[in-house]
Amino acid sequence: MNFENKIVWITGASSGIGRAVALEIAKEKAKLILSGRNREALVEVAETCIKSGSRAEVVPFDLGDEKSVADAAASVLSKYAEIDCLYHFGGISQRSFVAETPLFVDRKIFEVNYFGTIALTKAVLPLMIKNGGGHIAVTSSIVGKFGFPYRSSYSASKQALHGFFESLRAENTKNNIRVSIIIPGRIKTNISVNAINKEGKTHAKMDEGQDTGKPAEETAKIIVKKLKRFKKEILVGGREVIMVHIRRFLPSLFYYMSSRVKPL
Ligand SMILES: NC(=O)c1ccc[n+]([C@@H]2O[C@H](COP(=O)([O-])OP(=O)(O)OC[C@H]3O[C@@H](n4cnc5c(N)ncnc54)[C@H](OP(=O)(O)O)[C@@H]3O)[C@@H](O)[C@H]2O)c1
């Protein structure tokens, strides 16, 4: 696939991986719709995309607020007769132990990572079906493939995305809807800074694992290359991605390792 003149809606475009993917796609003269909550950051990304020769507009909204998602979808769908690609990068991580985490924190993570993401997908899907197809990508995580200390509901919300989007794919292959699930390992972004703790407040720390992760720009190049080939699963990161294979082929070793891991 070539992104030239394609209408591509990207959530999580204000920061990190989503921002880097938007800037990468912008090199191909696409028509970008950029979302996140931070309007100022989105405008900065849009300006850079426009300098690269793409069209870009910002549509800020809160994935954790059902009405905000519905309003954003209504506004975009009233303006665009088609959406070629819907790429979800918006999400929040977690830094808290199960035993210390009140349910409102678990719910908050699910509202943003799962319900907000599927609500937007459901709003856009009928238009894609009507127009003969489209490409939807969702960002999971390697912890969407296994459980991990300090990430219980984050991991659960990402695993839920696999169930939802694999079902969506199976139901809509006949409608020419392609689905890609992006599975990053440790990528150097503000994900740990923006992660929420047991109080539901931001962790506000750049964890060492994050700081030494794969740069977002390098990650975006890999992701975009694979999105263009409609890859069903896009595993990207450093050496840590081997955990996905260990979990699958050597589960006992995985259980041993994950119970001894330093939780950050
Ligand atoms: N970095 C990693 O190591 C890693 C690993 C695996 C998976 N991932 C996943 O990759 C995706 C991108 O994360 P990142 O690493 O790029 O982190 P990031 O720099 O913190 O970016 C997160 C993005 O999500 C948006 N977002 C967060 N809460 C939102 C809300 N309530 N409503 C709307 N947008 C919201 C943020 O925008 P605003 O702040 O403007 O709202 C921001 O654009 C996430 O889904 C994350 O789970 C990251």
Coordinates of C-alpha atoms and ligand atoms in Angstrom, one line a residue:
M1 CA 0.0 0.0 0.0
N2 CA 1.0 3.6 -0.7
F3 CA -0.2 6.3 1.6
E4 CA -0.5 9.0 -1.1
N5 CA -3.9 10.7 -0.8
K6 CA -5.0 8.1 1.7
I7 CA -7.1 9.4 4.6
V8 CA -5.4 8.1 7.7
W9 CA -6.8 8.7 11.3
I10 CA -4.1 8.2 13.9
T11 CA -4.8 8.3 17.7
G12 CA -2.0 8.8 20.2
A13 CA -0.5 11.1 17.5
S14 CA 0.6 13.8 20.1
S15 CA 3.5 11.7 21.5
G16 CA 5.8 8.7 21.2
I17 CA 5.1 6.0 18.7
G18 CA 1.9 7.5 17.3
R19 CA 3.6 10.8 16.7
A20 CA 6.6 9.1 15.0
V21 CA 4.3 7.0 12.8
A22 CA 2.4 10.1 11.8
L23 CA 5.6 11.9 10.8
E24 CA 6.7 8.8 8.8
I25 CA 3.4 8.4 7.0
A26 CA 3.4 12.2 6.3
K27 CA 6.4 11.7 4.0
E28 CA 4.0 10.0 1.5
K29 CA 1.6 12.9 1.0
A30 CA -1.2 11.4 3.0
K31 CA -4.3 13.2 4.5
L32 CA -3.9 12.8 8.2
I33 CA -6.3 13.2 11.0
L34 CA -4.3 13.5 14.3
S35 CA -5.8 12.7 17.7
G36 CA -4.9 12.7 21.3
R37 CA -5.9 15.1 24.1
N38 CA -3.1 17.6 23.9
R39 CA -4.1 20.0 21.2
E40 CA -0.9 22.0 21.3
A41 CA 1.3 18.9 20.8
L42 CA -1.0 17.7 18.0
V43 CA -0.7 21.1 16.2
E44 CA 3.1 20.8 16.4
V45 CA 2.9 17.3 14.8
A46 CA 0.4 18.6 12.2
E47 CA 2.7 21.5 11.2
T48 CA 5.6 19.1 10.7
C49 CA 3.4 16.7 8.6
I50 CA 2.3 19.6 6.4
K51 CA 6.0 20.6 5.9
S52 CA 6.6 17.1 4.7
G53 CA 3.9 17.6 2.0
S54 CA 0.9 15.9 3.6
R55 CA -2.4 17.4 4.7
A56 CA -3.1 17.2 8.4
E57 CA -5.8 18.3 10.8
V58 CA -6.1 17.8 14.5
V59 CA -9.1 16.3 16.2
P60 CA -8.4 16.3 20.0
F61 CA -10.5 14.0 22.2
D62 CA -10.3 11.9 25.3
L63 CA -10.4 8.1 24.7
G64 CA -11.5 7.6 28.3
D65 CA -14.7 9.6 27.8
E66 CA -17.4 8.0 25.8
K67 CA -19.1 11.2 24.7
S68 CA -15.8 12.7 23.7
V69 CA -15.1 9.7 21.4
A70 CA -18.6 9.9 19.9
D71 CA -18.3 13.6 19.3
A72 CA -14.9 13.3 17.6
A73 CA -16.2 10.4 15.4
A74 CA -19.3 12.4 14.5
S75 CA -17.2 15.5 13.6
V76 CA -14.8 13.5 11.4
L77 CA -17.5 11.4 9.7
S78 CA -19.5 14.5 8.9
K79 CA -16.4 15.9 7.0
Y80 CA -14.9 12.9 5.4
A81 CA -16.8 10.6 3.0
E82 CA -14.1 7.9 3.5
I83 CA -11.5 6.8 6.0
D84 CA -8.9 4.5 4.5
C85 CA -6.9 3.8 7.6
L86 CA -7.6 4.0 11.3
Y87 CA -4.4 3.5 13.4
H88 CA -4.8 3.3 17.2
F89 CA -1.7 4.3 19.2
G90 CA -3.5 6.1 22.1
G91 CA -3.0 4.3 25.4
I92 CA -1.8 4.5 29.0
S93 CA 0.4 2.1 31.0
Q94 CA 0.4 1.1 34.6
R95 CA 2.9 0.9 37.5
S96 CA 1.2 -0.8 40.4
F97 CA 0.8 -4.2 42.1
V98 CA -2.5 -6.1 41.9
A99 CA -2.7 -6.3 45.8
E100 CA -2.4 -2.5 46.0
T101 CA -4.5 -1.3 43.1
P102 CA -8.1 -0.2 43.6
L103 CA -10.7 -1.1 41.0
F104 CA -11.1 2.5 39.7
V105 CA -7.5 2.4 38.4
D106 CA -8.2 -0.9 36.6
R107 CA -11.3 0.6 35.1
K108 CA -9.5 3.8 34.0
I109 CA -6.9 1.7 32.1
F110 CA -9.6 -0.3 30.4
E111 CA -11.7 2.8 29.5
V112 CA -8.8 4.3 27.6
N113 CA -7.0 1.3 26.2
Y114 CA -9.9 -0.9 25.4
F115 CA -13.4 0.8 25.5
G116 CA -12.2 4.1 23.9
T117 CA -10.3 2.2 21.2
I118 CA -13.2 -0.1 20.3
A119 CA -15.8 2.7 20.5
L120 CA -13.9 4.6 17.8
T121 CA -13.4 1.5 15.7
K122 CA -17.2 0.8 15.9
A123 CA -17.9 4.3 14.8
V124 CA -15.6 4.1 11.7
L125 CA -16.2 0.5 10.7
P126 CA -19.6 1.0 8.9
L127 CA -18.1 3.7 6.7
M128 CA -15.2 1.4 5.8
I129 CA -17.5 -1.4 5.0
K130 CA -19.7 0.9 2.9
N131 CA -16.7 2.1 0.9
G132 CA -15.5 -1.4 0.2
G133 CA -12.8 -1.8 2.8
G134 CA -10.1 -0.2 5.0
H135 CA -7.1 -0.9 7.2
I136 CA -7.4 -0.8 11.0
A137 CA -4.3 -1.2 13.2
V138 CA -4.3 -1.4 17.0
T139 CA -1.3 -1.1 19.3
S140 CA -1.0 -3.9 21.9
S141 CA 2.3 -4.7 23.7
I142 CA 4.4 -7.7 24.4
V143 CA 2.5 -7.8 27.6
G144 CA -0.6 -8.3 25.4
K145 CA 0.9 -11.7 24.9
F146 CA 1.6 -12.6 28.5
G147 CA 1.0 -11.3 32.1
F148 CA 3.8 -9.2 33.7
P149 CA 4.4 -7.8 37.2
Y150 CA 3.2 -4.3 37.9
R151 CA 1.2 -4.2 34.7
S152 CA -1.9 -6.4 35.5
S153 CA -4.7 -4.3 34.0
Y154 CA -2.5 -2.8 31.3
S155 CA -1.6 -6.4 30.2
A156 CA -5.3 -7.4 30.5
S157 CA -6.5 -4.4 28.4
K158 CA -4.0 -5.2 25.7
Q159 CA -4.9 -9.0 25.7
A160 CA -8.6 -7.9 25.4
L161 CA -7.6 -5.9 22.2
H162 CA -6.2 -9.1 20.7
G163 CA -9.6 -10.9 21.3
F164 CA -11.6 -8.0 19.9
F165 CA -9.5 -7.2 16.8
E166 CA -9.0 -10.8 15.8
S167 CA -12.8 -11.3 16.0
L168 CA -13.2 -8.1 14.0
R169 CA -10.8 -9.4 11.4
A170 CA -12.6 -12.8 11.1
E171 CA -16.0 -11.1 10.7
N172 CA -14.8 -8.6 8.2
T173 CA -12.3 -10.3 5.9
K174 CA -15.2 -10.6 3.5
N175 CA -15.7 -6.8 3.7
N176 CA -12.0 -6.2 2.8
I177 CA -11.2 -4.9 6.2
R178 CA -7.6 -5.6 7.0
V179 CA -6.5 -5.7 10.7
S180 CA -2.9 -5.3 12.0
I181 CA -2.0 -5.7 15.6
I182 CA 1.2 -3.9 16.6
I183 CA 3.1 -5.5 19.4
P184 CA 5.9 -3.3 20.7
G185 CA 8.5 -4.3 23.3
R186 CA 10.3 -1.5 25.1
I187 CA 10.2 1.7 23.1
K188 CA 11.8 5.0 24.3
T189 CA 8.7 7.2 24.8
N190 CA 7.0 8.9 27.7
I191 CA 4.8 5.8 28.3
S192 CA 6.3 5.2 31.8
V193 CA 6.1 8.9 32.7
N194 CA 2.4 8.9 31.7
A195 CA 1.6 5.5 33.3
I196 CA -0.7 5.5 36.2
N197 CA 0.0 4.3 39.7
K198 CA -2.1 2.7 42.5
E199 CA -3.6 6.2 43.3
G200 CA -4.5 6.7 39.6
K201 CA -1.9 9.5 39.4
T202 CA 0.9 9.6 36.9
H203 CA 4.0 7.6 37.7
A204 CA 6.0 10.6 36.4
K205 CA 9.3 8.8 36.0
M206 CA 11.2 7.7 33.0
D207 CA 12.0 4.1 33.9
E208 CA 15.4 2.7 33.0
G209 CA 13.9 0.0 30.7
Q210 CA 12.0 2.7 28.8
D211 CA 15.0 5.0 28.6
T212 CA 17.1 2.3 27.0
G213 CA 14.3 1.2 24.6
K214 CA 14.3 1.3 20.9
P215 CA 14.0 4.9 19.6
A216 CA 10.4 5.8 18.5
E217 CA 11.6 7.0 15.1
E218 CA 13.3 3.7 14.3
T219 CA 10.3 1.8 15.6
A220 CA 7.9 3.9 13.4
K221 CA 9.9 3.1 10.3
I222 CA 9.5 -0.6 11.0
I223 CA 5.8 -0.3 11.8
V224 CA 5.0 1.7 8.7
K225 CA 6.9 -0.7 6.5
K226 CA 4.8 -3.6 7.9
L227 CA 1.5 -1.6 7.9
K228 CA 2.0 -1.1 4.2
R229 CA 2.1 -4.9 3.8
F230 CA -1.0 -5.3 6.0
K231 CA 1.0 -7.6 8.3
K232 CA -1.4 -9.2 10.8
E233 CA 1.0 -9.0 13.7
I234 CA 3.9 -6.5 13.9
L235 CA 6.4 -7.4 16.7
V236 CA 8.9 -4.6 17.2
G237 CA 11.4 -3.8 19.9
G238 CA 14.8 -5.0 21.2
R239 CA 15.9 -8.2 22.8
E240 CA 13.0 -8.3 25.2
V241 CA 10.6 -9.4 22.4
I242 CA 12.2 -12.9 22.8
M243 CA 9.9 -13.2 25.8
V244 CA 6.9 -13.7 23.4
H245 CA 8.6 -16.8 22.0
I246 CA 9.8 -18.1 25.4
R247 CA 6.2 -17.8 26.7
R248 CA 4.9 -19.7 23.7
F249 CA 7.5 -22.5 23.4
L250 CA 9.1 -22.7 26.9
P251 CA 6.2 -21.7 29.2
S252 CA 7.9 -23.1 32.4
L253 CA 11.0 -21.0 31.8
F254 CA 8.7 -18.0 31.2
Y255 CA 6.9 -18.5 34.5
Y256 CA 10.2 -18.8 36.3
M257 CA 11.6 -15.7 34.7
S258 CA 8.5 -13.5 35.0
S259 CA 8.2 -14.3 38.7
R260 CA 11.8 -13.1 39.3
V261 CA 11.8 -10.0 37.2
K262 CA 12.4 -6.5 38.7
P263 CA 9.0 -4.9 38.3
L264 CA 9.9 -1.7 36.5
Ligands
LIG1 N1 6.6 2.7 24.7 C1 6.6 1.4 24.9 O1 7.5 0.7 25.4 C2 5.3 0.6 24.5 C3 5.4 -0.8 24.6 C4 4.2 -1.5 24.2 C5 3.1 -0.8 23.8 N2 3.1 0.5 23.8 C6 1.8 1.2 23.4 O2 2.1 2.1 22.3 C7 1.1 3.1 22.3 C8 1.7 4.5 22.3 O3 2.4 4.7 23.5 P1 3.8 5.5 23.6 O4 4.8 4.6 24.0 O5 4.0 6.3 22.4 O6 3.5 6.4 24.8 P2 3.2 8.0 25.0 O7 4.3 8.8 24.5 O8 2.8 8.2 26.4 O9 2.0 8.2 24.0 C9 0.7 7.8 24.4 C10 -0.3 8.5 23.5 O10 -1.6 8.1 23.9 C11 -2.4 9.3 24.0 N3 -3.4 9.1 25.1 C12 -3.2 8.7 26.4 N4 -4.3 8.8 27.1 C13 -5.3 9.2 26.2 C14 -6.6 9.6 26.4 N5 -7.3 9.4 27.6 N6 -7.3 10.0 25.3 C15 -6.7 10.2 24.1 N7 -5.4 9.9 23.9 C16 -4.7 9.5 25.0 C17 -1.5 10.4 24.4 O11 -2.0 11.6 23.9 P3 -2.4 12.8 24.9 O12 -1.5 12.8 26.1 O13 -2.3 14.0 24.0 O14 -3.8 12.5 25.3 C18 -0.3 10.0 23.5 O15 -0.4 10.5 22.2 C19 0.2 2.8 23.6 O16 -1.0 2.2 23.2 C20 1.1 2.0 24.4 O17 0.4 1.1 25.3 C21 4.1 1.3 24.1

